[in-house]
Coordinates of C-alpha atoms and ligand atoms in Angstrom, one line a residue:
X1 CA 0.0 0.0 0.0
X2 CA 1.4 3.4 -1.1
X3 CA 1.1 6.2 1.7
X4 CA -1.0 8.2 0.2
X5 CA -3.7 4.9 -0.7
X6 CA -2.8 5.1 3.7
X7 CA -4.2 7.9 4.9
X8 CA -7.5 7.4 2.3
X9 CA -8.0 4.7 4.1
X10 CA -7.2 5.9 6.9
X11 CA -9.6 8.7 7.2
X12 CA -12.2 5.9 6.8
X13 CA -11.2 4.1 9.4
X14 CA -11.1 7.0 11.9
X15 CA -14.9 7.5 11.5
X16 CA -15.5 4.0 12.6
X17 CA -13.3 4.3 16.0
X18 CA -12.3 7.5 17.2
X19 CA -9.4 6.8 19.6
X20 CA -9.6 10.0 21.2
X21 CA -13.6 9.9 22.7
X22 CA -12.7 5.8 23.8
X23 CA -9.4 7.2 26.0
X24 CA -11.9 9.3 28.0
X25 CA -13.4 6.5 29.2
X26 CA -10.1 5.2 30.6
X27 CA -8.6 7.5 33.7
X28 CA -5.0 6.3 33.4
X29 CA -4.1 7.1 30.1
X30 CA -6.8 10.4 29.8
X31 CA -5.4 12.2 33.2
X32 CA -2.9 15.0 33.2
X33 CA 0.3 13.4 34.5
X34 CA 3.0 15.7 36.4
X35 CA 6.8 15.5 35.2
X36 CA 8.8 16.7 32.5
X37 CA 9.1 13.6 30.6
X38 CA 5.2 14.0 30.1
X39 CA 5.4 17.5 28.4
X40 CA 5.6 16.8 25.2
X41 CA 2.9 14.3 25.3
X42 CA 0.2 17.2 26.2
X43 CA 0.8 15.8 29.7
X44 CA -0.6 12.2 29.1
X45 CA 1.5 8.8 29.6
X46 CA 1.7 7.2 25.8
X47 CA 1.1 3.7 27.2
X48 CA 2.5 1.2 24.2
X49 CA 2.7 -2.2 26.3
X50 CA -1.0 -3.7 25.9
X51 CA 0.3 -7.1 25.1
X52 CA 1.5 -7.0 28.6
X53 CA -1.6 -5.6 30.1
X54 CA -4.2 -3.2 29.1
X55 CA -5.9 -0.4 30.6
X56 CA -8.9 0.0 32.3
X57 CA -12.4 1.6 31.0
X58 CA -14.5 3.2 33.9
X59 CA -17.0 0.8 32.9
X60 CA -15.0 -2.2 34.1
X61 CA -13.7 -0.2 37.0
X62 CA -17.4 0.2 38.0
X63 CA -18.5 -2.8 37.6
X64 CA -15.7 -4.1 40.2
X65 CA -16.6 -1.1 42.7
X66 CA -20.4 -1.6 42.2
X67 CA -20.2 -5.6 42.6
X68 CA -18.2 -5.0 46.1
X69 CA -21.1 -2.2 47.1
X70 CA -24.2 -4.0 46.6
X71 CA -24.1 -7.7 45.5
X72 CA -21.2 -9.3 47.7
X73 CA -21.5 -12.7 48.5
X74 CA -20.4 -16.3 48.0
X75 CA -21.7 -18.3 45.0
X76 CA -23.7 -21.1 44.3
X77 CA -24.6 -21.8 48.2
X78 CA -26.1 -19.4 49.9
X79 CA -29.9 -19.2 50.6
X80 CA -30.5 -15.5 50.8
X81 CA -31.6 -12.9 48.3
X82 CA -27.7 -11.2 47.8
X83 CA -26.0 -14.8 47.8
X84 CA -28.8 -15.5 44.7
X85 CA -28.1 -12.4 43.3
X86 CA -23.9 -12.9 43.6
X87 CA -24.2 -16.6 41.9
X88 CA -26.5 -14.4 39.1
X89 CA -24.0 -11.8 38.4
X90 CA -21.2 -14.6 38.2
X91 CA -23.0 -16.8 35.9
X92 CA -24.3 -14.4 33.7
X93 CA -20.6 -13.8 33.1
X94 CA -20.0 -16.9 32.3
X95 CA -22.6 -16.4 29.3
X96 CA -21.5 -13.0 28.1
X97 CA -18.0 -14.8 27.5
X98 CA -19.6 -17.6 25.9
X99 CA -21.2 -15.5 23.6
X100 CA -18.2 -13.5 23.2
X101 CA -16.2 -16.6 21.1
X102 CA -19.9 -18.1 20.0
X103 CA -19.5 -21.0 22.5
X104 CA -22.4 -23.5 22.5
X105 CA -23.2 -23.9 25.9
X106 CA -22.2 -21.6 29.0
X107 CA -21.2 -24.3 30.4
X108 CA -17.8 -24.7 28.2
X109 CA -16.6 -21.7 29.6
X110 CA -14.3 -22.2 32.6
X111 CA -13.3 -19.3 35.2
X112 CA -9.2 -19.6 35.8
X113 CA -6.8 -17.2 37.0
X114 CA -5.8 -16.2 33.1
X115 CA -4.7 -18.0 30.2
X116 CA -1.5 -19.4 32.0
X117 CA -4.1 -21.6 34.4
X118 CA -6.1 -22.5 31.5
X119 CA -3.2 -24.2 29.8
X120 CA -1.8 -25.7 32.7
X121 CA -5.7 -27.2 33.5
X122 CA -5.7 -28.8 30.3
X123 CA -2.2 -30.3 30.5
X124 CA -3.1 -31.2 34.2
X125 CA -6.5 -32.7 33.7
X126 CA -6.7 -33.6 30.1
X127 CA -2.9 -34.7 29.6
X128 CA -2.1 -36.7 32.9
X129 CA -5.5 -38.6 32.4
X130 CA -5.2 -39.4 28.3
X131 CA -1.7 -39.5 27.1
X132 CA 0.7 -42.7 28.0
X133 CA 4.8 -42.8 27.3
X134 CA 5.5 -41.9 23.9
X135 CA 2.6 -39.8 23.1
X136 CA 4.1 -36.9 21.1
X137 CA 2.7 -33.0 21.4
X138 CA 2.8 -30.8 18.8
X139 CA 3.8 -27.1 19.8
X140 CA 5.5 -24.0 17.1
X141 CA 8.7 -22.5 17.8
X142 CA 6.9 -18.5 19.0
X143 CA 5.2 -20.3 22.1
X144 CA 4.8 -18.0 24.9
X145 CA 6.6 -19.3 28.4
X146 CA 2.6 -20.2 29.1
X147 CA 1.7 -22.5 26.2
X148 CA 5.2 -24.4 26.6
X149 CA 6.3 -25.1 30.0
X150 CA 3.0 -27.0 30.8
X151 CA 4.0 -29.5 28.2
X152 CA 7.5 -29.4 29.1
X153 CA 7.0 -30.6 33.1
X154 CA 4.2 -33.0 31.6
X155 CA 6.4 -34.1 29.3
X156 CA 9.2 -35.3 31.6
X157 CA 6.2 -36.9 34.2
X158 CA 5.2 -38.7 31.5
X159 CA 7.6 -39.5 29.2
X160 CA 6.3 -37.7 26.4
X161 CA 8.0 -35.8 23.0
X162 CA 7.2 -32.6 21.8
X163 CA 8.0 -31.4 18.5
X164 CA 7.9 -27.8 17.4
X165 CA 6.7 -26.5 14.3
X166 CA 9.5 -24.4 13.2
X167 CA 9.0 -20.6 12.4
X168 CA 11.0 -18.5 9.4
X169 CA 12.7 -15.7 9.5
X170 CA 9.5 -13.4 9.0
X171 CA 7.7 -14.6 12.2
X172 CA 5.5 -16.8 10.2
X173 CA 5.3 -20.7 10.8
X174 CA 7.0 -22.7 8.3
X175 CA 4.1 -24.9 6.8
X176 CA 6.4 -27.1 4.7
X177 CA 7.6 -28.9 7.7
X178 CA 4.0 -29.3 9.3
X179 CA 3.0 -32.7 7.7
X180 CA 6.1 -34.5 8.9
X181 CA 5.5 -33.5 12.4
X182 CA 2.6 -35.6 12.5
X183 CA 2.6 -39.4 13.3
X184 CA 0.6 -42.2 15.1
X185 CA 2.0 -41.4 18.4
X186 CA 0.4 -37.5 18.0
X187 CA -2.2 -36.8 20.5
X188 CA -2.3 -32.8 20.3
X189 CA -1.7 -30.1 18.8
X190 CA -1.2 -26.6 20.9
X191 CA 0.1 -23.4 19.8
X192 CA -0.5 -19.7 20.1
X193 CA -2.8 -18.4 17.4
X194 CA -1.1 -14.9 18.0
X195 CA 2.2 -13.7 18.3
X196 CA 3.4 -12.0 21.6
X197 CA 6.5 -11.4 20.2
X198 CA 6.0 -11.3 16.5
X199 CA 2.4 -9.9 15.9
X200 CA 1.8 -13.1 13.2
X201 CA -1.4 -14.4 13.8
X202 CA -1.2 -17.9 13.0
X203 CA -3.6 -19.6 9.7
X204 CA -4.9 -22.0 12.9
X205 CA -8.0 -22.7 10.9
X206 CA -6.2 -24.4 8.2
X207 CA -4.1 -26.3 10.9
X208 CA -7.3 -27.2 13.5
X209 CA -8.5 -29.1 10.0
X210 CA -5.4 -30.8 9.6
X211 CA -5.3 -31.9 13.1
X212 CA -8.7 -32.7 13.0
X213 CA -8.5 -35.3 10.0
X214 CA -6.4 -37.2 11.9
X215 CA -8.6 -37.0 15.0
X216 CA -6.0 -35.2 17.2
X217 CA -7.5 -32.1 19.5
X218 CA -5.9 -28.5 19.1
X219 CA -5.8 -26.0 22.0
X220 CA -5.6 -22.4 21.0
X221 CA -3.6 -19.8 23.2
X222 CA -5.5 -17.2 22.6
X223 CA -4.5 -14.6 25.2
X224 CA -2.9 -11.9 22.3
X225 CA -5.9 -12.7 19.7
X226 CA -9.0 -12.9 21.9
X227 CA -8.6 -8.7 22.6
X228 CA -8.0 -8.3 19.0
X229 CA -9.6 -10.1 16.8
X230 CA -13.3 -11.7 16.4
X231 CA -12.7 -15.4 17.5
X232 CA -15.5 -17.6 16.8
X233 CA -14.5 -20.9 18.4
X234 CA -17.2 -22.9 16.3
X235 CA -15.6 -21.6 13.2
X236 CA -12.3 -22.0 14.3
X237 CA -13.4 -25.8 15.7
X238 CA -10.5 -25.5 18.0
X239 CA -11.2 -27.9 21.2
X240 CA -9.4 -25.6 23.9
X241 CA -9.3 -22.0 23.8
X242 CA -7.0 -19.8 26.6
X243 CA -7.5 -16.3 27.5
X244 CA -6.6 -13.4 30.1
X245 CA -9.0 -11.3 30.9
X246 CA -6.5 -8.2 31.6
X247 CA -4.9 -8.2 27.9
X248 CA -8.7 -7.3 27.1
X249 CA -10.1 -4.2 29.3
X250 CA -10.6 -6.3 32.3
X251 CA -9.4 -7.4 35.5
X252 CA -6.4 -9.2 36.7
X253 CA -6.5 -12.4 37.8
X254 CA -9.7 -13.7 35.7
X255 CA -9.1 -15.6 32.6
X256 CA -10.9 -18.5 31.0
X257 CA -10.6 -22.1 29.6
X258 CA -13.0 -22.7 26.7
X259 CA -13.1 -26.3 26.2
X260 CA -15.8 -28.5 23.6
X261 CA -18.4 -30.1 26.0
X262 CA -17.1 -33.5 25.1
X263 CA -13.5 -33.0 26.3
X264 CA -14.2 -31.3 29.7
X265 CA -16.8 -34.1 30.6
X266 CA -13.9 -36.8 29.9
X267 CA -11.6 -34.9 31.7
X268 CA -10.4 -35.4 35.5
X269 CA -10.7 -32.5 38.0
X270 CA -7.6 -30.1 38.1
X271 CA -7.7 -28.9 41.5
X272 CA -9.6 -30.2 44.8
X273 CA -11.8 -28.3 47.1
X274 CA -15.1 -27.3 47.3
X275 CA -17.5 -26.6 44.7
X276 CA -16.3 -28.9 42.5
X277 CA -18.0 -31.8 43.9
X278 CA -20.8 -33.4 43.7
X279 CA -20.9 -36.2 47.2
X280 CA -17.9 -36.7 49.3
X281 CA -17.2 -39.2 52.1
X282 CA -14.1 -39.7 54.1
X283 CA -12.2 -41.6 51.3
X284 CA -14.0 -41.1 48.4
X285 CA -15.8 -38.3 45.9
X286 CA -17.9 -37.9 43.2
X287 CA -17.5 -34.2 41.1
X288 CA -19.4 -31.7 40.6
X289 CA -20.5 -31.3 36.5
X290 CA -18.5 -29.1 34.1
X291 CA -17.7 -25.9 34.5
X292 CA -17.9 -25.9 37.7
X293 CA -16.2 -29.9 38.2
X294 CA -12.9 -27.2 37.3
X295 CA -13.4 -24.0 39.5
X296 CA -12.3 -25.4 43.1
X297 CA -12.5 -23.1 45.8
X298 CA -13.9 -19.3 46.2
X299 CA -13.1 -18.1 42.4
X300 CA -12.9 -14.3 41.0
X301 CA -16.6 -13.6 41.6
X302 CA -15.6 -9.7 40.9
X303 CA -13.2 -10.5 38.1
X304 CA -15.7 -12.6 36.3
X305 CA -18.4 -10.2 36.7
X306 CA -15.3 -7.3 35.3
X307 CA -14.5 -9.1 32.5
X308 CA -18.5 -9.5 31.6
X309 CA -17.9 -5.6 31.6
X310 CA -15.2 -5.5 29.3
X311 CA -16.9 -7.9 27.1
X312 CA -19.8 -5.6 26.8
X313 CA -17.5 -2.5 26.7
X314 CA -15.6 -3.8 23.9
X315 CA -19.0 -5.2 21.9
X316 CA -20.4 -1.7 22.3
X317 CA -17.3 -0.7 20.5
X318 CA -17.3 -3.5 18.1
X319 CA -14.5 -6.0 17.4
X320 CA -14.6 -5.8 13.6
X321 CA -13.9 -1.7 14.1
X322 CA -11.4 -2.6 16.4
X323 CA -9.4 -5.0 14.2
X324 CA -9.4 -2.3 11.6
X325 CA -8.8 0.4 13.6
X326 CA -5.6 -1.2 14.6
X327 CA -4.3 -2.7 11.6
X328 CA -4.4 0.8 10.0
X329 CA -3.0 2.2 13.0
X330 CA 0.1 -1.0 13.3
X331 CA 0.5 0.0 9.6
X332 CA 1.2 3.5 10.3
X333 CA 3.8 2.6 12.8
X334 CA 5.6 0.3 11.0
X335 CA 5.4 3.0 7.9
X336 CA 7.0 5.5 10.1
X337 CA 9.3 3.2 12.1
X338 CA 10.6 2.3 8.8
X339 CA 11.8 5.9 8.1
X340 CA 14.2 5.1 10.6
X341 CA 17.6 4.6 9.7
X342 CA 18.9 1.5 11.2
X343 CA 15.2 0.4 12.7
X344 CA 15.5 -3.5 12.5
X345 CA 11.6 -5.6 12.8
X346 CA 11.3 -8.8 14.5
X347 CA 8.2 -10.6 12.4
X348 CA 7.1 -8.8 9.6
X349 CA 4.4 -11.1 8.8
X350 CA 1.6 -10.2 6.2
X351 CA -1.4 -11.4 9.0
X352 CA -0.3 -9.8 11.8
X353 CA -1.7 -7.7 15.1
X354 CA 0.0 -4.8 16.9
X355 CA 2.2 -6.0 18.3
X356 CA 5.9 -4.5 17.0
X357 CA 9.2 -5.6 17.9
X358 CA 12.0 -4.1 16.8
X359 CA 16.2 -2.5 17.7
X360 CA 17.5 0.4 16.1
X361 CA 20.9 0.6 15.6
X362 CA 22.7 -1.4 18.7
X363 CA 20.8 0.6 21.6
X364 CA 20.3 -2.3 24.0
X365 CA 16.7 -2.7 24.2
X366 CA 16.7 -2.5 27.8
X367 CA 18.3 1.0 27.3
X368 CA 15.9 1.7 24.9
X369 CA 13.0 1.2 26.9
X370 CA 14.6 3.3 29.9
X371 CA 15.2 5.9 27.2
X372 CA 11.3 5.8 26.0
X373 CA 10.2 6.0 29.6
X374 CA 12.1 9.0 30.0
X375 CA 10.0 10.5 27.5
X376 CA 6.7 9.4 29.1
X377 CA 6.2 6.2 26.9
X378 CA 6.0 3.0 28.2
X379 CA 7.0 0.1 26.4
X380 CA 8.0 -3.7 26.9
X381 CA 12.2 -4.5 26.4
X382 CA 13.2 -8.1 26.8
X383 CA 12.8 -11.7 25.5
X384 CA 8.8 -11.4 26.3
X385 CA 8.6 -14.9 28.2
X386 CA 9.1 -16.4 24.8
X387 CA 13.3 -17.3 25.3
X388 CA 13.6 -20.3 22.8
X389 CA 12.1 -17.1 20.0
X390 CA 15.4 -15.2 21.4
X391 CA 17.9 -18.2 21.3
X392 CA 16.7 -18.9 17.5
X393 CA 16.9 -15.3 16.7
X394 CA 20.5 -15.0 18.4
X395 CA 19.6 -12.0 20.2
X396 CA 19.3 -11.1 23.9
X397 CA 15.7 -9.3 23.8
X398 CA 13.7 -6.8 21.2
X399 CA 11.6 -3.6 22.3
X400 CA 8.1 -4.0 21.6
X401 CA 5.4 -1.8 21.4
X402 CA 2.0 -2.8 21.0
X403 CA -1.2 -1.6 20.4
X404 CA -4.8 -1.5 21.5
X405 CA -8.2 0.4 19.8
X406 CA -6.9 3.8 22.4
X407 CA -3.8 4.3 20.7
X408 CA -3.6 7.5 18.3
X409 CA -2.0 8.1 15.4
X410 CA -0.2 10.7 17.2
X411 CA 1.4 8.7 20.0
X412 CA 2.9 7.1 17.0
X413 CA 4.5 9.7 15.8
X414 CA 5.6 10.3 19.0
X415 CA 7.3 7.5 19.6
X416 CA 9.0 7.4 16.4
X417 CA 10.1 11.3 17.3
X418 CA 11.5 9.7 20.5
X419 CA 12.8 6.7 18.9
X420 CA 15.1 10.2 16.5
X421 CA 16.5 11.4 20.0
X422 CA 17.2 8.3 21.1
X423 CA 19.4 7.8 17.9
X424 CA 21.0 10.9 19.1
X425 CA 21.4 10.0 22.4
X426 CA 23.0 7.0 22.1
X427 CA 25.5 7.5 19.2
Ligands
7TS501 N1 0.1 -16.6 26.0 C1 0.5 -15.5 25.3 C2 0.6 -15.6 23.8 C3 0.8 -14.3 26.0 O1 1.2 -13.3 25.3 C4 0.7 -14.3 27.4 C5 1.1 -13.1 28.2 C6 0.3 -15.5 28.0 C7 0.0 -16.6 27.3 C8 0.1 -15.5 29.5 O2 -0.9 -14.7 29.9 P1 -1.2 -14.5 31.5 O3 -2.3 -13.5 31.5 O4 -1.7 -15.9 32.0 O5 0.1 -14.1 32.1 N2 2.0 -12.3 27.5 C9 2.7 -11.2 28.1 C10 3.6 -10.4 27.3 O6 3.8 -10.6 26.1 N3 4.1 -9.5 28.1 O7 3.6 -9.7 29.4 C11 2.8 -10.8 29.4

């Protein structure tokens, strides 16, 4: 795309999403900050690390403060009006999510602590019940930290091989070696279906078929595409799908395990405690049905009932606008980045989210990060829990920024103006 065929389309995209009325609704990145290093920003923090966490709408922030006021209570077992209500609020949750990635039933949709404990409850209670020595797991080469150590310590408990599906230089995965990782011994296939460090989203559709022709399952880690882009998870067909409710408007410590009716029922329990039984005696118990056969203890009533919040925020918004909005808006940066004498890009895949890794020139990242935050902008330097991405690459970390729908056009320009002094700085 030329620039100018850019900022046509541009302009049309900016009447569908205007960036500037949506930061209102979010106190930390629409207040007046003190410092110098704000001042050229107009005073506001340029905050650039959503695929680490996002920021908060007032909506969600209410939600939280109003559940605390007025509908407090334990779920599912109390017999008084508020406890009623609190189990309401919580389960109606559980449906706005479901509707959210067009689950079939509510009831596929499992509160966790983020997309970490989703992945570790299906290596836990699917994997330790269903796979035997020699069962083989097939992961890619970008896997976050999240989506690979699970496998890894179930993989040494049960004697189990993983193979990778390689990626190329430009972030993507390399297809051509797909096939051959398959054999009789595969029993699943899990991988990220979005880049944390390369922005790539994944052709997982393609893949979920493949898998599925052979009869093997395929969980999705969803926690960069789920904010991002519509997912459908009937579409899709994946069997698991993981996501973090904080990368997505809401609260920390709420997340979710979609998982196909079929495979939760034949899967074991991943934690004990109450609620997730059905009759107990002193040496023996029966559990509870799905979801809640996987949601032991006291879970996030106030997180669940937050991310229902962000859910709807983010609906009134629209995902399609959203998607657009930043693709337009990652194009831009890259566009401008680019300008940038000695700018170096870590995935420049044609799919791809907004999520930008990159080194200019040999500024450490690390330094290059300190050096943005001196000028009020906040972004992510390191090997983004994703180290075997690093080792392949041969570096020791990237800086990434990345994007969400509250992002402007002119924080852009302001980091690359940043990303100019920095050049100067350093050299
Ligand atoms: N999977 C992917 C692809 C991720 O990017 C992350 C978090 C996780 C799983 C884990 O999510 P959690 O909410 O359970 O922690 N990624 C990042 C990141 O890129 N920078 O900080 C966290």
């Amino acid at each position: 795309m030329s620039e100018a065929q850019f900022q046509i389309k541009n302009k049309n995209i900016l009447r569908n999403l205007d960036p500037y009325k949506l930061r209102q609704d979010f106190p930390l990145i629409s207040k007046k900050l003190e410092g110098k290093k704000y001042n050229s920003n107009n005073g506001h923090l340029v905050y650039l690390d959503n695929a680490a966490t996002t920021q908060k709408p007032n909506a969600v922030i209410r939600a939280l403060m109003n559940y605390y006021e007025n509908d407090n209570a334990n779920v599912h077992r109390a017999l008084y009006e508020l406890g009623d209500r609190a189990t309401q609020k919580y389960e109606e949750s559980r449906k706005t999510v479901a509707q959210f990635i067009n689950a079939k039933h509510a009831r596929e949709i499992v509160f966790t602590r983020g997309a970490t404990e989703a992945i570790n409850l299906v290596a836990s209670a699917w994997g330790r019940k269903h796979l035997q020595a020699g069962d083989e797991i097939i992961l890619t080469e970008m896997e976050h930290h999240s989506n690979l150590i699970p496998w890894q310590l179930l993989a040494k408990e049960k004697k189990l091989t993983l193979r990778f599906i390689p990626f190329l230089n430009n972030g993507t995965l390399n297809f051509s070696r797909v096939k051959s990782l398959f054999n009789e011994r595969t029993r699943l296939v899990a991988m990220t279906h979005m880049s944390n460090v390369f922005g790539t989203i994944n052709p997982v559709r393609g893949l979920i078929r493949m898998a599925h022709s052979r009869c093997i399952p395929v969980l999705l880690d969803g926690a960069q595409s789920v904010p991002h882009i519509p997912v459908d998870v009937q579409y899709l067909d994946c069997d698991f799908l993981a996501f973090s409710g904080h990368k997505m408007c809401g609260p920390t410590g709420i997340g979710v395990l979609y998982g196909k009716q079929e495979y939760l029922d034949a899967m074991d329990p991943y934690q004990g405690g109450g609620d997730m039984i059905s009759s107990v005696w002193l040496e023996k118990a029966t559990w509870n049905e799905i979801p809640y056969k996987f949601e032991a203890g006291t879970p996030n009533i106030a997180g669940a009932i937050g991310l229902a919040a962000a859910i709807r925020y983010i609906n009134e918004i629209g995902m399609e606008k959203i998607t657009r909005y930043e693709q337009a808006l990652t194009t831009y940066a890259i566009l401008e980045m680019n300008k940038l004498p000695g700018i170096r890009f870590y995935g420049i895949a044609p799919e791809r989210g907004g999520v930008i890794s990159f080194s200019l020139d040999n500024i450490h990242p690390h330094d290059m990060a300190q050096f943005l935050d001196s000028q009020g902008i906040a972004v992510r330097a390191g090997h983004h829990c994703a180290q075997p991405i690093m080792r392949k690459l041969e570096i020791p970390a990237t800086t990434r920024a990345s994007l969400y729908f509250y992002n402007t056009f002119e924080e852009i320009d302001l980091l690359v103006a940043a990303l100019k002094k920095a050049k100067e700085f350093f050299n």
